Coordinates of C-alpha atoms and ligand atoms in Angstrom, one line a residue:
X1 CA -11.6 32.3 19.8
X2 CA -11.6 30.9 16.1
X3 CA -12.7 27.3 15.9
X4 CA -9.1 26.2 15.1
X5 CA -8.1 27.6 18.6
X6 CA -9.8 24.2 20.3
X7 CA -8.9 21.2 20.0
X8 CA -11.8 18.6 18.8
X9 CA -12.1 15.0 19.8
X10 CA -14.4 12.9 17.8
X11 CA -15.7 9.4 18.5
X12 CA -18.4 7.0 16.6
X13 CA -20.6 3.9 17.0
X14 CA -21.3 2.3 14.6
X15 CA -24.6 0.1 14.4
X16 CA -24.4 -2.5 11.9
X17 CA -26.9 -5.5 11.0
X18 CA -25.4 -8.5 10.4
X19 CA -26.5 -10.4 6.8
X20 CA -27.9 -13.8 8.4
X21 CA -30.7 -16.0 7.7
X22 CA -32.2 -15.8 10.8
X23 CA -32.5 -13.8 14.1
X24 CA -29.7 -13.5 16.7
X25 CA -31.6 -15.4 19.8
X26 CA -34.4 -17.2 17.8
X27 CA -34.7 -19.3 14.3
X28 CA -37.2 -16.5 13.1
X29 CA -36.1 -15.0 9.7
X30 CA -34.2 -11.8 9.7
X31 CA -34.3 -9.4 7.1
X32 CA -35.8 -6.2 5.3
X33 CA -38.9 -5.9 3.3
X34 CA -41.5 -8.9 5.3
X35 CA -45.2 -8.0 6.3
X36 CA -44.9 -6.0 9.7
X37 CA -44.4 -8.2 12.8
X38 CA -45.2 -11.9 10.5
X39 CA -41.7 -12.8 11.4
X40 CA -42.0 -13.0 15.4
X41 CA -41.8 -15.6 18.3
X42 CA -42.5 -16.3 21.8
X43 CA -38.2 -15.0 22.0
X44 CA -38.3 -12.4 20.0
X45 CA -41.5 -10.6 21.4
X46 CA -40.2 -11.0 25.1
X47 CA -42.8 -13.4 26.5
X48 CA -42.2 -14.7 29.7
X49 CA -39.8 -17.9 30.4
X50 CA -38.9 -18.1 26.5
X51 CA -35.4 -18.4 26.2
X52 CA -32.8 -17.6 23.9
X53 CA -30.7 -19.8 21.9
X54 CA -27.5 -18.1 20.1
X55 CA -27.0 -17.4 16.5
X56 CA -23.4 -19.0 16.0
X57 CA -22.7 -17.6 12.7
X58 CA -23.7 -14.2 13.4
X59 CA -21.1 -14.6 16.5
X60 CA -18.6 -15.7 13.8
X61 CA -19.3 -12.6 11.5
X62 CA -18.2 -10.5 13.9
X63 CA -15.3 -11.9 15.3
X64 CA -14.1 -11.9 11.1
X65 CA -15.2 -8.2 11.5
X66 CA -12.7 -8.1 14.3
X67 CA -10.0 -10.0 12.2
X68 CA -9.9 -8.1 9.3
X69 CA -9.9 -4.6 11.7
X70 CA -6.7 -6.1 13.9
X71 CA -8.9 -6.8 16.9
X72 CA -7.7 -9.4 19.5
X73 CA -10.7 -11.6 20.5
X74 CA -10.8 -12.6 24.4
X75 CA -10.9 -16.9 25.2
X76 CA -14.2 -16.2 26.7
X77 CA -16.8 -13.4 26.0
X78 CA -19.8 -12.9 27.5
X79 CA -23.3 -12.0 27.2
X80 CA -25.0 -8.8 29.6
X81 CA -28.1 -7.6 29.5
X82 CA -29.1 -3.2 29.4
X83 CA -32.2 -2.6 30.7
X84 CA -34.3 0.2 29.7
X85 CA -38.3 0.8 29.3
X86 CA -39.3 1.7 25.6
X87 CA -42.2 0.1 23.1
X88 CA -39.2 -1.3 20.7
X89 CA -37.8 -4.0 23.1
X90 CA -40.8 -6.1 24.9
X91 CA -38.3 -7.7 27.6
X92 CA -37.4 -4.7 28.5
X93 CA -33.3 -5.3 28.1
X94 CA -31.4 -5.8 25.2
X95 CA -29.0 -8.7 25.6
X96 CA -25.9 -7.2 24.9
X97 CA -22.5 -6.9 25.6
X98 CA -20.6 -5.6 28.3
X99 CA -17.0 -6.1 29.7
X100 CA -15.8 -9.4 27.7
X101 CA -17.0 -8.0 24.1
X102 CA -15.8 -10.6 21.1
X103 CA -13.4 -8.0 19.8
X104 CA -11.1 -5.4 21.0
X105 CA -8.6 -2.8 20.4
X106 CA -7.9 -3.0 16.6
X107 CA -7.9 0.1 14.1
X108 CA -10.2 1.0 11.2
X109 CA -8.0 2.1 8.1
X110 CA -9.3 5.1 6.3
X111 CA -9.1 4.7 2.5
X112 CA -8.0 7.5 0.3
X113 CA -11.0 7.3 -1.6
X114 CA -13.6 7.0 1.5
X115 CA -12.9 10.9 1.9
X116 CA -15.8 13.6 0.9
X117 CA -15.0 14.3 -3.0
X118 CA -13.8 18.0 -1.8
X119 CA -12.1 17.4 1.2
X120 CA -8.2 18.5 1.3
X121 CA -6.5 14.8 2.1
X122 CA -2.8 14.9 4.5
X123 CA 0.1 14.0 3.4
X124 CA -0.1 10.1 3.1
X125 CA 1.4 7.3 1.0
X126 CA -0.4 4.6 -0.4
X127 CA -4.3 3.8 -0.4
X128 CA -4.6 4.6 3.7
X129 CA -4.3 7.8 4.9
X130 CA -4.3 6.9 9.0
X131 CA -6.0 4.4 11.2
X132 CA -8.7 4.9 13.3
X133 CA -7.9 3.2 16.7
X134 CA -11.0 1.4 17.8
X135 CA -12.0 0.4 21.6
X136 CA -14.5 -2.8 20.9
X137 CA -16.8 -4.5 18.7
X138 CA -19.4 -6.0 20.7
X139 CA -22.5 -8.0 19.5
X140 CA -26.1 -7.5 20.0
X141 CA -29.6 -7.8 18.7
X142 CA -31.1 -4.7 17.1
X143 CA -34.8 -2.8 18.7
X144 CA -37.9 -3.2 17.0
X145 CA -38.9 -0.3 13.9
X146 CA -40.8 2.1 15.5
X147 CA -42.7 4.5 13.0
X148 CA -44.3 7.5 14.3
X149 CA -47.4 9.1 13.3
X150 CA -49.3 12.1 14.7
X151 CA -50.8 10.9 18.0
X152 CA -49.6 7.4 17.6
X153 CA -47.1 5.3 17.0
X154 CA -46.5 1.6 15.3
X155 CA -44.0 -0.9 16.0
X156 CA -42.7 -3.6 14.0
X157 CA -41.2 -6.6 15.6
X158 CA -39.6 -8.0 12.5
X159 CA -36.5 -6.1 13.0
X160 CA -36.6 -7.0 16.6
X161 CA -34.0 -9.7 17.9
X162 CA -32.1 -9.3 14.6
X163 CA -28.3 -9.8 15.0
X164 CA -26.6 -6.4 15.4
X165 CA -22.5 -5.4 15.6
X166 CA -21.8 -2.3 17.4
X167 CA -18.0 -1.4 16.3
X168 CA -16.9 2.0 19.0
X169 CA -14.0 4.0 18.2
X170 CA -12.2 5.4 20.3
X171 CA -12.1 9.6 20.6
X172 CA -9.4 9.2 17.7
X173 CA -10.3 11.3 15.1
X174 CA -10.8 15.2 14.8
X175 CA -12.3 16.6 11.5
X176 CA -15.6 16.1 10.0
X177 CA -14.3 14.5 7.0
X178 CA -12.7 11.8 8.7
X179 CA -15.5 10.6 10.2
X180 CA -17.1 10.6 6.4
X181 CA -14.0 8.4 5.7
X182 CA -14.3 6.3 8.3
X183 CA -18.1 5.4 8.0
X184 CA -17.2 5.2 4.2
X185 CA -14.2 2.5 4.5
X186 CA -16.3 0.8 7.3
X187 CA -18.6 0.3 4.7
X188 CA -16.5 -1.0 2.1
X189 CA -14.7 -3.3 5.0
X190 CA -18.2 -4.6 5.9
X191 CA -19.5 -5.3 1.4
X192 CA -16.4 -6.8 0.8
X193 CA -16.0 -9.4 3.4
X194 CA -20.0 -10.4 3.1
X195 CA -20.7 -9.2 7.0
X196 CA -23.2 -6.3 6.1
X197 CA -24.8 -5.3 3.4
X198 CA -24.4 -1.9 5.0
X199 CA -26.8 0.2 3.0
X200 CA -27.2 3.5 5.5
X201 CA -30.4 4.3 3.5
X202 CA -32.0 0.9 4.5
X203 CA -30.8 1.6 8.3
X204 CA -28.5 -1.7 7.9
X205 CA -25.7 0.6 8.9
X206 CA -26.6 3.4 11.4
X207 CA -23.7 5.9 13.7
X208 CA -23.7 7.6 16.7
X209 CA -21.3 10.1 16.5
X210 CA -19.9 12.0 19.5
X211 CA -17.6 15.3 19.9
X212 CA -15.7 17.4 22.4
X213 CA -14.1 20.4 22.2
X214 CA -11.1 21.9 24.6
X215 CA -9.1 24.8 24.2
X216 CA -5.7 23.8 23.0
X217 CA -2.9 23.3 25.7
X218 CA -6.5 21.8 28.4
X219 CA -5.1 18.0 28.8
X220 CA -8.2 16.4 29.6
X221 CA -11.0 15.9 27.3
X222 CA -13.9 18.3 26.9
X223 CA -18.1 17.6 27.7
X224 CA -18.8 15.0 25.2
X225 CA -22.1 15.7 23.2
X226 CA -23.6 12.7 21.4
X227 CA -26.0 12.8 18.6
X228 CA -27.6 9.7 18.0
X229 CA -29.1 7.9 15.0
X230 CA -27.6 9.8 11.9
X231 CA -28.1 7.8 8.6
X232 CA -26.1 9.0 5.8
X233 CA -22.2 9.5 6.0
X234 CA -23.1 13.6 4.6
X235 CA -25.4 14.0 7.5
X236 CA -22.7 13.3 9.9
X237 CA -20.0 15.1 8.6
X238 CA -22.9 17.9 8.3
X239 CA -23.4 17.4 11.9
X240 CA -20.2 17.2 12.9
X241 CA -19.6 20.8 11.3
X242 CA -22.5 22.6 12.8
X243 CA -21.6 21.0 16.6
X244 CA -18.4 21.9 16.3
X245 CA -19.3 25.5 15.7
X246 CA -22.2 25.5 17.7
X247 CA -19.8 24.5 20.9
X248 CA -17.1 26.7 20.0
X249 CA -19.2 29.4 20.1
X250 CA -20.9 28.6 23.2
X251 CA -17.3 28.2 24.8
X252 CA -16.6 31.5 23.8
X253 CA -19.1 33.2 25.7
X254 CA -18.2 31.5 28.7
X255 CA -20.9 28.5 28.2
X256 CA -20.0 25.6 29.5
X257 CA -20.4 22.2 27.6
X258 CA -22.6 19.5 29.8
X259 CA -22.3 15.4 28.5
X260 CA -25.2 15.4 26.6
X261 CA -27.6 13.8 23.8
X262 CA -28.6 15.7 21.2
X263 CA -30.8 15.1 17.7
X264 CA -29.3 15.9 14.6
X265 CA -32.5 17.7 12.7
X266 CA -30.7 17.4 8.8
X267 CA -33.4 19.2 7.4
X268 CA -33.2 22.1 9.7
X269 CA -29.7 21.8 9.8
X270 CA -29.0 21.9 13.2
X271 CA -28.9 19.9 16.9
X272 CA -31.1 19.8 19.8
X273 CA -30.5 18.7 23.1
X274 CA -32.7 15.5 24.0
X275 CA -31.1 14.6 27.5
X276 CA -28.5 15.1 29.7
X277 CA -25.9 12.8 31.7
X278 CA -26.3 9.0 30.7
X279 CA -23.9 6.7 31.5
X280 CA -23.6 2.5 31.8
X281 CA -25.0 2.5 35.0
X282 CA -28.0 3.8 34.1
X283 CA -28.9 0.8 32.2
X284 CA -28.2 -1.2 35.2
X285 CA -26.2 -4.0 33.1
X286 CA -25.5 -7.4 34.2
X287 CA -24.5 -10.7 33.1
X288 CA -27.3 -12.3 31.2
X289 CA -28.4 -15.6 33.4
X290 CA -29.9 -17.5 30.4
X291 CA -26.8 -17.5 28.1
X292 CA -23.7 -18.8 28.8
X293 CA -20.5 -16.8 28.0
X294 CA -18.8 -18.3 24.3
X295 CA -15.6 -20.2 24.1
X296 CA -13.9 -18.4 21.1
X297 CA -11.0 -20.4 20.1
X298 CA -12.7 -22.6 17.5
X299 CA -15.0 -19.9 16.1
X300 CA -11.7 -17.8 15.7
X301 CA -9.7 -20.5 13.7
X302 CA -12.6 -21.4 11.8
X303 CA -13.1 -17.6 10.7
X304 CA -9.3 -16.8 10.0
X305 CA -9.3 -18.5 6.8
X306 CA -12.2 -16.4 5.8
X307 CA -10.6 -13.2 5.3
X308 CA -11.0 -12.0 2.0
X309 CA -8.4 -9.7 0.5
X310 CA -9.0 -6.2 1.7
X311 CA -9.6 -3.2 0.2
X312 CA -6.5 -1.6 0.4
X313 CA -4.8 -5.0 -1.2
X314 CA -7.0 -5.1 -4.2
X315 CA -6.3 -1.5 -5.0
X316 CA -2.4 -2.3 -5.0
X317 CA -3.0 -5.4 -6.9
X318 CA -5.7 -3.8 -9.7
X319 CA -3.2 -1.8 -10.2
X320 CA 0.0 -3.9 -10.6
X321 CA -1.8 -6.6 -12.5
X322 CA -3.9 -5.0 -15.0
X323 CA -1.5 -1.7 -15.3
X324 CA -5.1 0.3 -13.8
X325 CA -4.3 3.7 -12.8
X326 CA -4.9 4.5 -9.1
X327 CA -8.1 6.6 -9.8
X328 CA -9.7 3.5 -12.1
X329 CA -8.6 0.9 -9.1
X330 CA -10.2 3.2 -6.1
X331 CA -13.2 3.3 -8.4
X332 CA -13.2 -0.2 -8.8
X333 CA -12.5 -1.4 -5.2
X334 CA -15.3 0.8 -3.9
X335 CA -18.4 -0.8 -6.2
X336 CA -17.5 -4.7 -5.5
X337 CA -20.2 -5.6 -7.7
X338 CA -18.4 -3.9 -10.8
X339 CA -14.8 -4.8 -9.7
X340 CA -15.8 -8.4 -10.2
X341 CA -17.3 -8.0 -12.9
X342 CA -14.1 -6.3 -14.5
X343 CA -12.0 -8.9 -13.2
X344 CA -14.2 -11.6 -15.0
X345 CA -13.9 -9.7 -18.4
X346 CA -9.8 -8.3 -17.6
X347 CA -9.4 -12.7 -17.4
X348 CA -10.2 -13.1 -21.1
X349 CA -8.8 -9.8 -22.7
X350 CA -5.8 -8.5 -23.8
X351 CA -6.6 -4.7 -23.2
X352 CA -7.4 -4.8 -19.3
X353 CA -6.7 -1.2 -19.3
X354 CA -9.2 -0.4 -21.3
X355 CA -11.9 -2.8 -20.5
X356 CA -11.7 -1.4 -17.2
X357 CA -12.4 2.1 -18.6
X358 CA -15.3 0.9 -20.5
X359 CA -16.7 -0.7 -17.3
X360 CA -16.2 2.3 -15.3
X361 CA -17.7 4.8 -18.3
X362 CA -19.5 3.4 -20.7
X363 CA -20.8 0.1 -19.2
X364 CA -22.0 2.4 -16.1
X365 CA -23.5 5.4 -18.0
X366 CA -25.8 2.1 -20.2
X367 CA -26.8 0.8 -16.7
X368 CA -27.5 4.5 -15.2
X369 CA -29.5 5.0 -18.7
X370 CA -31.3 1.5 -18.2
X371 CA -32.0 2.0 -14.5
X372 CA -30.7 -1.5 -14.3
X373 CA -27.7 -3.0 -11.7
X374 CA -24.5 -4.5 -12.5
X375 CA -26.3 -7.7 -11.2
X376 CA -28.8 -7.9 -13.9
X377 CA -26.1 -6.6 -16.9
X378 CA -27.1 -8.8 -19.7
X379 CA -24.2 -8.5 -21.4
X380 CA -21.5 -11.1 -20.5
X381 CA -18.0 -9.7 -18.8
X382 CA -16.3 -12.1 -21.8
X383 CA -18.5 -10.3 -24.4
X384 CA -17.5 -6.5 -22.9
X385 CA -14.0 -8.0 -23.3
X386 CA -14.4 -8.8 -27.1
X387 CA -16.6 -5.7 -27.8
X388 CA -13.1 -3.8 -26.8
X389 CA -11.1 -6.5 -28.4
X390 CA -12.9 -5.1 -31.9
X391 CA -12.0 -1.6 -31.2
X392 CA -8.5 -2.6 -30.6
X393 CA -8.3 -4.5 -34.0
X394 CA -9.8 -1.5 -35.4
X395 CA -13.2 -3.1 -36.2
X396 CA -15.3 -0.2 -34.5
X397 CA -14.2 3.1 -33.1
X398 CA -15.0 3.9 -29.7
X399 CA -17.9 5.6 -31.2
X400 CA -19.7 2.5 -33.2
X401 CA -18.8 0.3 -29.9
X402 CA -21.4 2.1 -28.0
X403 CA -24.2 1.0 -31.0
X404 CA -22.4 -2.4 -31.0
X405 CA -23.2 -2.4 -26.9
X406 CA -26.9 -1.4 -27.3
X407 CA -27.5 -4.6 -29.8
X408 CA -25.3 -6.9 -27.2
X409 CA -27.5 -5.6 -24.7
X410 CA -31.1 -6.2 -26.4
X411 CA -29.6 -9.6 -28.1
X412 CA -27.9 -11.8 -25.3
X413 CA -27.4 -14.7 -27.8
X414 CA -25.3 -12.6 -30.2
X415 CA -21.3 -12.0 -30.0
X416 CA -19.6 -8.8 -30.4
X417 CA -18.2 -9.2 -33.8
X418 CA -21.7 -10.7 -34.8
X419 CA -23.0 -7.7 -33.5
X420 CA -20.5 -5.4 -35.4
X421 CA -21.1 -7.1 -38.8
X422 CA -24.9 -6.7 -38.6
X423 CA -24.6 -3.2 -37.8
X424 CA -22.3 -3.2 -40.9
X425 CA -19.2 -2.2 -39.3
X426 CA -16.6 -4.8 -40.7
X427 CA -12.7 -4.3 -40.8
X428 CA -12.4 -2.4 -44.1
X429 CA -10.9 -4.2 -46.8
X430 CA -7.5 -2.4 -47.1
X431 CA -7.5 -2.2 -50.8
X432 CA -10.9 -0.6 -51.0
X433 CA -10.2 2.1 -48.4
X434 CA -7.1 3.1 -50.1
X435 CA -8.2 4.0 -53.3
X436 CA -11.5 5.7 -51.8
X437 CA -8.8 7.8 -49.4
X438 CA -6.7 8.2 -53.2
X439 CA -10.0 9.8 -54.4
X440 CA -10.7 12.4 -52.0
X441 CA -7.1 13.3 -52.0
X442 CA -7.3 14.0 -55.5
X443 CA -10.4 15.3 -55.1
X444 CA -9.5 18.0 -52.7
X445 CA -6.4 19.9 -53.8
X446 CA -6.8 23.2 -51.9
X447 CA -7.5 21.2 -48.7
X448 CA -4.5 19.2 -49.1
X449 CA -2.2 22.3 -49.9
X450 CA -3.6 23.6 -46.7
X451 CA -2.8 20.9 -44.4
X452 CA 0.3 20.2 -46.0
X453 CA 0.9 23.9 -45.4
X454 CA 1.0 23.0 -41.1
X455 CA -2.7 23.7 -40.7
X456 CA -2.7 20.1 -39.6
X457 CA -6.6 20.4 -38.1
X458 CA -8.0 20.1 -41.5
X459 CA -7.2 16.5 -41.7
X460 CA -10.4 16.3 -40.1
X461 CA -12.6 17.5 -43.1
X462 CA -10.5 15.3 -45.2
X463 CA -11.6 12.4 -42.8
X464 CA -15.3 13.8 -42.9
X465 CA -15.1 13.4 -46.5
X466 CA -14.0 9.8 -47.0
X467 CA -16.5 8.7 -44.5
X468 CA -19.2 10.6 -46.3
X469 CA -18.2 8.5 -49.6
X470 CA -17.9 5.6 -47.8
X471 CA -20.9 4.2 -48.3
X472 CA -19.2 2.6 -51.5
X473 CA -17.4 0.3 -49.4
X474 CA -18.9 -2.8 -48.0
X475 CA -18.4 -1.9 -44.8
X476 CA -18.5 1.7 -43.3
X477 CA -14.7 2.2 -41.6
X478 CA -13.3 3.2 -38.8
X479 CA -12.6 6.9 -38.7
X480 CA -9.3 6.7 -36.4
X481 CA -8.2 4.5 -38.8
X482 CA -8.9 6.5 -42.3
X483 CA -7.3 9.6 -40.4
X484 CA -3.7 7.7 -39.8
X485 CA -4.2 6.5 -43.4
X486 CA -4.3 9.8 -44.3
X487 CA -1.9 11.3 -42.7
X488 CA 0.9 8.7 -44.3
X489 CA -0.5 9.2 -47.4
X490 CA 0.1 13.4 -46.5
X491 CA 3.7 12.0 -44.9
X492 CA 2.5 13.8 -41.6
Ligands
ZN501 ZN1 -38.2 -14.9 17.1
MN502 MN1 -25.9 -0.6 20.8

C-alpha cells in the first residue's frame, strides 16, 4: 500500500527551559554558558534531607504559557515525583508533574509563516492555518548535561534543577510539516511573551515527537513509536518523513508496529529502536511529600494582565497600521528583535512602508555583512527613519543611501542628512540641473531622435550622460530624479 493509504497520527513534547534567574527548587543561578557544576547546592545535587523550596515565577511563566495557548488552569495543582536511575538526576526522581498539571486542554495556533519554506499550505484564511489541540502543560525541573566521551562520560549539574515546561499535544496533527509549524509558532509564542528564549541550538527548547500509523477506515490508533531528543525543527520533520515510511513499509509486509523508543540518528538519516513498552507506571509516580500542591488563583490573575499581543495580532495590525504587505509583516513578527526595532523607526517616519523594507533588506544584509545583531545596530531606528526620509525628498537614491548607511554606521554621532552632505550628495539645485540636462540634450541629437522615436530604453544613456557631467554641479544628483527630468523635457 502507498503511504497515503494509512492514516498517520502525530503527537509532540515539547521541552522548554524557562528564562529565570535562578533554579526551579533552589536559589542557585540558572542559565547557559557557567563553569561546569560551579552553580550547585545541597538541593540541586540530591543530598539527603535538603529540601526544595518553589520557584514562584517560573510557576507563573507557565501558567502565562497556558493563557496565551487557551489552557484552563486547575484551583489546585500539584507536584509528583518520576523516579528513574540515571547519572543526570542525583535524587533519583525528577519532581514533576502528574495528574493536577498547571495547564490544560488549550490549542497551539500554527502561523502561516511557521511552515517549511516549500511546503504546500491548506486552504486557510488569515495568519493561522489550524490549531493544534494540546492535552497539558505541566512544569518541571530539567536533568543534568551529560556529555559523552569514549569510555567515559561527564556530567554537569549546572543545568540540573533548572525550571523546565513540558507543553504535550495531543495526537492532533498528521504531516511532517505541521509539526515544523508547530515547533516553529511555539517558538515564536514562547520569544514573544519573554517565557523562553527557545533557541533549539542551545537545547533551551527540545521535542519528543511521536507517530502512528493505521490503515485508513482502522478506528483505533496505531503502535506509537517515539523518538526522543530531536533538536532542530528540520530534524523532526526529517524524522517524521523517514518513520513514516519506514512503518508503512513494515506494515506492508505484514510487520507489526510495537510502542516503542527509537533515536533519530540525523546524520545517518534514519531511526533506531532504543527500548520497547514504557509507560507512567514505570516511573512509579507519586505525589511529592516535601511540596505542597499551589493555590492558583492569585498567580493566574496576576499573570492575565501579562499577555502581550500575540503573533497572529501583530501581523494583522503591522499590516493595517503601517499599510505592510502580509509577506513584510510575517517577516517582521517572526524576528521580534527587528519588528521593534521597525516599530521604533515606523513612530517617527512618514514612509513606514518603506522603512520597513529597508529594515527587512538592506538594514539586515549590513548586519549579516557585519556579523553583528539587531541588538548591537549602531545606527538609531530614528536615524534609519531619516536616512529614508532623504530618499523620499530625493536627496539620495536608493543607491547613495546604502553609502550614506555605512558612514551612519561607523559615525554614531552624525545625522542622515549630515551624513549625505559629507558624502556630497545634496538636493540638486534645480536651476543647475536643468541647464546641465539642457546641455546633453543638445548635445545628443541622434540619441534624442531615437528615444523620441519609442525606443524609450535609451533614456538611460541620456541619464548616464548627465551624471557623468555632473561633476559641475555642487552636489552629484539623484539619478531617478534627472531621468523624470528628462523625460518632461522629451514630453514622455
Ligand atoms: Zn541548587
Ligand atoms: Mn519531561
Amino acid at each position: 500500500m502507498p503511504v497515503s493509504d494509512y492514516l498517520v497520527t502525530i503527537g509532540l513534547e515539547v521541552h522548554c527551559q524557562i528564562k529565570t534567574a535562578t533554579k526551579m527548587f533552589c536559589s542557585c543561578k540558572a542559565g547557559f554558558g557557567y563553569e561546569p557544576n560551579t552553580n550547585v547546592c545541597p538541593t540541586c545535587l540530591g543530598m539527603p534531607g535538603a529540601l526544595p523550596v518553589l520557584n514562584e515565577y517560573a510557576i507563573e511563566r507557565t501558567i502565562l504559557a497556558g493563557l496565551m495557548l487557551g489552557c484552563s488552569t486547575p484551583p489546585v495543582s500539584r507536584w509528583d515525583r518520576k523516579n528513574y536511575f540515571y547519572a543526570d538526576m542525583p535524587k533519583n526522581y525528577q519532581t514533576s508533574q502528574l495528574d493536577l498539571p498547571l495547564c490544560i486542554g488549550g490549542e497551539v495556533p500554527l502561523f502561516a509563516w511557521a511552515y517549511p519554506a516549500d511546503a504546500a499550505l491548506p486552504p486557510h484564511e488569515g495568519a493561522v492555518v489550524r490549531r493544534v489541540k494540546l492535552d497539558h502543560i505541566h512544569l518541571e525541573e530539567d536533568a543534568a548535561k551529560l556529555t559523552h566521551y569514549a569510555g567515559y562520560s561527564l556530567v554537569d549539574y549546572n543545568r540540573g534543577g533548572t525550571p523546565l515546561m513540558e507543553i504535550v499535544s495531543a495526537p492532533d496533527m498528521s504531516t511532517p510539516d505541521e509539526c515544523y509549524a508547530y515547533l516553529k509558532s511555539l517558538q515564536q509564542l514562547m520569544i514573544c511573551a519573554g517565557i523562553s528564549d527557545a533557541d533549539m541550538e542551545k537545547g533551551q527548547m527540545r521535542c519528543d515527537v511521536n507517530v502512528s500509523l493505521r490503515p485508513k477506515g482502522q478506528r483505533e490508533l496505531g503502535a506509537k513509536i517515539e523518538m526522543k531528543n530531536i533538536n532542530s525543527m528540520s530534524a523532526a520533520r526529517r524524522s517524521l518523513i523517514y518513520e513514516i515510511r519506514r512503518q508503512a513499509e513494515e506494515l506492508d509486509r505484514g510487520i507489526a508496529q510495537v510502542q516503542s523508543t527509537r533515536r533519530w540518528d540525523d546524520a545517518l538519516g534514519e531511526s533506531i529502536v532504543m527500548r520497547t513498552k514504557e509507560n507512567a507506571h514505570d516511573y512509579r509516580y507519586h505525589c511529592c511529600p516535601d511540596l505542597i500542591p499551589v493555590r492558583t488563583a492569585p498567580l493566574v490573575a496576576k499573570v492575565a494582565a501579562e499577555k502581550p499581543e500575540l503573533p497572529d495580532a501583530r501581523y494583522e495590525r503591522l499590516q493595517q497600521q503601517y499599510g505592510l504587505p502580509a509577506a513584510d509583516a510575517a517577516t517582521l513578527v517572526g524576528e521580534l528583535p527587528l519588528c521593534a526595532y521597525f516599530e521604533r523607526a515606523a513612530a517617527s517616519s512618514k514612509a513606514p512602508r518603506k522603512v520597513a523594507n529597508w529594515v527587512i533588506n538592506n538594514l539586515t544584509a549590513a548586519l549579516a555583512d557585519k556579523g553583528q545583531s539587531i541588538a548591537d545596530c549602531p545606527v538609531a531606528p530614528e536615524k534609519l527613519a531619516d536616512l529614508v526620509g532623504i530618499i523620499e525628498e530625493g536627496i539620495v537614491s536608493n543607491n547613495q543611501a546604502k553609502e550614506v548607511l555605512e558612514l551612519l554606521w561607523s559615525d554614531a554621532a552624525i545625522s542622515a542628512t549630515d551624513a549625505a552632505a559629507k558624502l556630497g550628495y545634496k538636493k540638486a539645485d534645480s536651476g543647475a540641473l536643468e541647464s546641465l540636462v539642457d546641455k546633453v540634450l543638445a548635445e545628443n541629437g541622434d540619441l534624442v531622435a531615437l528615444v523620441k522615436g519609442g525606443n524609450a530604453k535609451l533614456i538611460n544613456a541620456l541619464t548616464g550622460q548627465v551624471m557623468k557631467q555632473s561633476r559641475s554641479l555642487p552636489a552629484k544628483p539623484n539619478p531617478k530624479l534627472v531621468t523624470e527630468l528628462l523625460s518632461a523635457k522629451l514630453g514622455l
